[in-house]
Amino acid sequence: MLKKPRFVVHRHAASHLHYDFRLEAEGVLKSWAVPKGVPQTPGVRRLAVAVPDHALDYIDFTGVIPEGEYGAGEVEIWDKGSYEVESWKKDKIVFRLDGNKTKGSYALVHMKDRNWLFLKLKKD
Ligand SMILES: [Mn+2]
C-alpha cells in the first residue's frame, strides 16, 4: 500500500516570527512561508509566500539556525501529519490535511509572483 505524503508546519522564530508550511511532493518539500500561520477556521484566508523547495529530510528538523545564517532563529514543529491531494494544478492546489492540530480541506491559490492565498475550505 502506498504511504500517504506528509506535511509539516514549522514555527520559525526568525527576525519575524512566521510559520513554514511544507508539502512532501516530487521528492522534495514544497514550501511556503505563512506569516500568520495555517488558517484553522473555514473561510479564513492567509498569505503564503512561496520559498525554495527544501530537502525531504528537513521535514523532521527542529533546532536553531545560527546567527548570521539565513533564517537565523529557532525552528520547531508546530504540526505534522499526512495529506491527500484532491487536485494539483500550476496555480491551484486542493488538498486535505490530517495533522494533529490541522485537519480538513485546504486550497493554495497562486496570486502573483511568489504570493499565494492559503484557504481553509468550508466543505469537509
Ligand atoms: Mn522560515
Short mmCIF file of C-alpha atoms and ligand atoms in Angstrom, two decimals:
data_model
loop_
_atom_site.label_atom_id
_atom_site.label_comp_id
_atom_site.label_asym_id
_atom_site.label_seq_id
_atom_site.Cartn_x
_atom_site.Cartn_y
_atom_site.Cartn_z
CA MET A 1 0.00 0.00 0.00
CA LEU A 2 1.24 3.47 -0.87
CA LYS A 3 2.29 5.65 2.02
CA LYS A 4 0.48 8.95 2.17
CA PRO A 5 2.63 12.02 1.55
CA ARG A 6 3.46 14.05 4.62
CA PHE A 7 3.26 17.69 5.56
CA VAL A 8 4.84 19.76 8.29
CA VAL A 9 4.25 23.20 9.75
CA HIS A 10 7.43 24.67 11.19
CA ARG A 11 7.15 27.52 13.66
CA HIS A 12 10.12 29.69 12.82
CA ALA A 13 11.16 32.38 15.25
CA ALA A 14 13.36 34.27 12.80
CA SER A 15 13.66 38.06 12.84
CA HIS A 16 9.92 37.93 12.13
CA LEU A 17 8.01 35.01 13.62
CA HIS A 18 6.31 33.03 10.87
CA TYR A 19 5.27 29.54 10.00
CA ASP A 20 6.65 27.44 7.15
CA PHE A 21 4.17 25.10 5.53
CA ARG A 22 5.76 22.22 3.64
CA LEU A 23 4.20 19.50 1.50
CA GLU A 24 6.10 16.35 0.56
CA ALA A 25 5.88 16.13 -3.24
CA GLU A 26 8.13 15.03 -6.09
CA GLY A 27 10.87 14.00 -3.68
CA VAL A 28 11.19 17.41 -2.03
CA LEU A 29 9.32 19.65 0.37
CA LYS A 30 7.31 22.27 -1.50
CA SER A 31 7.42 25.21 0.90
CA TRP A 32 5.59 28.41 1.72
CA ALA A 33 6.22 30.95 4.47
CA VAL A 34 2.93 31.81 6.14
CA PRO A 35 3.31 34.93 8.29
CA LYS A 36 0.12 34.40 10.30
CA GLY A 37 0.07 30.63 10.32
CA VAL A 38 -2.11 27.98 8.74
CA PRO A 39 -5.78 29.02 8.81
CA GLN A 40 -7.76 26.98 11.33
CA THR A 41 -11.23 28.35 10.56
CA PRO A 42 -13.17 27.71 7.34
CA GLY A 43 -13.35 30.77 5.14
CA VAL A 44 -10.19 32.28 6.59
CA ARG A 45 -7.52 33.12 4.02
CA ARG A 46 -3.89 33.77 4.74
CA LEU A 47 -0.97 34.97 2.69
CA ALA A 48 1.55 32.23 1.86
CA VAL A 49 4.80 33.19 0.19
CA ALA A 50 6.45 30.50 -1.91
CA VAL A 51 10.03 29.82 -0.81
CA PRO A 52 12.58 27.42 -2.30
CA ASP A 53 11.97 23.67 -2.05
CA HIS A 54 13.62 22.04 0.93
CA ALA A 55 15.18 18.58 1.09
CA LEU A 56 12.83 15.87 2.27
CA ASP A 57 14.75 15.13 5.45
CA TYR A 58 14.15 18.70 6.62
CA ILE A 59 10.63 17.55 7.47
CA ASP A 60 11.89 16.42 10.89
CA PHE A 61 14.13 19.42 11.53
CA THR A 62 13.94 21.21 14.83
CA GLY A 63 16.69 23.35 16.25
CA VAL A 64 18.35 26.70 15.99
CA ILE A 65 19.61 28.23 12.76
CA PRO A 66 22.72 30.12 13.89
CA GLU A 67 23.06 33.90 13.92
CA GLY A 68 24.36 35.20 10.62
CA GLU A 69 22.75 32.42 8.59
CA TYR A 70 19.63 32.90 6.51
CA GLY A 71 16.56 32.42 8.70
CA ALA A 72 18.54 32.59 11.94
CA GLY A 73 16.37 31.64 14.87
CA GLU A 74 14.58 28.71 16.43
CA VAL A 75 12.61 26.20 14.35
CA GLU A 76 10.12 23.86 15.93
CA ILE A 77 7.47 21.55 14.56
CA TRP A 78 4.09 23.16 15.16
CA ASP A 79 2.15 20.41 13.43
CA LYS A 80 2.69 17.47 11.14
CA GLY A 81 0.74 14.69 9.54
CA SER A 82 -0.27 13.34 6.17
CA TYR A 83 -2.24 14.82 3.35
CA GLU A 84 -4.18 13.79 0.28
CA VAL A 85 -4.19 15.74 -2.96
CA GLU A 86 -7.55 16.47 -4.46
CA SER A 87 -6.09 18.37 -7.43
CA TRP A 88 -2.68 19.84 -8.11
CA LYS A 89 -2.52 22.40 -10.87
CA LYS A 90 0.12 25.00 -11.52
CA ASP A 91 -1.83 27.79 -9.85
CA LYS A 92 -4.15 25.92 -7.51
CA ILE A 93 -3.58 23.03 -5.15
CA VAL A 94 -6.51 21.50 -3.29
CA PHE A 95 -5.77 19.00 -0.55
CA ARG A 96 -6.92 17.54 2.71
CA LEU A 97 -4.70 17.74 5.76
CA ASP A 98 -4.71 15.16 8.51
CA GLY A 99 -2.42 16.53 11.18
CA ASN A 100 -2.52 16.65 14.95
CA LYS A 101 -3.90 20.20 15.02
CA THR A 102 -4.69 20.88 11.40
CA LYS A 103 -7.39 18.88 9.68
CA GLY A 104 -9.70 19.40 6.75
CA SER A 105 -9.79 20.71 3.23
CA TYR A 106 -7.47 23.45 2.11
CA ALA A 107 -6.50 25.26 -1.05
CA LEU A 108 -3.41 27.16 -2.05
CA VAL A 109 -4.16 29.57 -4.85
CA HIS A 110 -1.46 31.42 -6.71
CA MET A 111 -1.97 35.16 -6.93
CA LYS A 112 1.09 36.99 -8.19
CA ASP A 113 4.83 36.43 -8.11
CA ARG A 114 5.58 34.37 -5.02
CA ASN A 115 2.30 35.21 -3.32
CA TRP A 116 -0.32 32.58 -2.77
CA LEU A 117 -3.55 32.54 -0.78
CA PHE A 118 -3.91 29.78 1.76
CA LEU A 119 -7.56 29.00 2.46
CA LYS A 120 -9.34 26.60 4.72
CA LEU A 121 -12.34 25.42 2.75
CA LYS A 122 -15.82 25.23 4.19
CA LYS A 123 -16.56 21.76 2.96
CA ASP A 124 -15.33 18.80 4.93
MN MN B 1 11.12 30.18 7.62
#
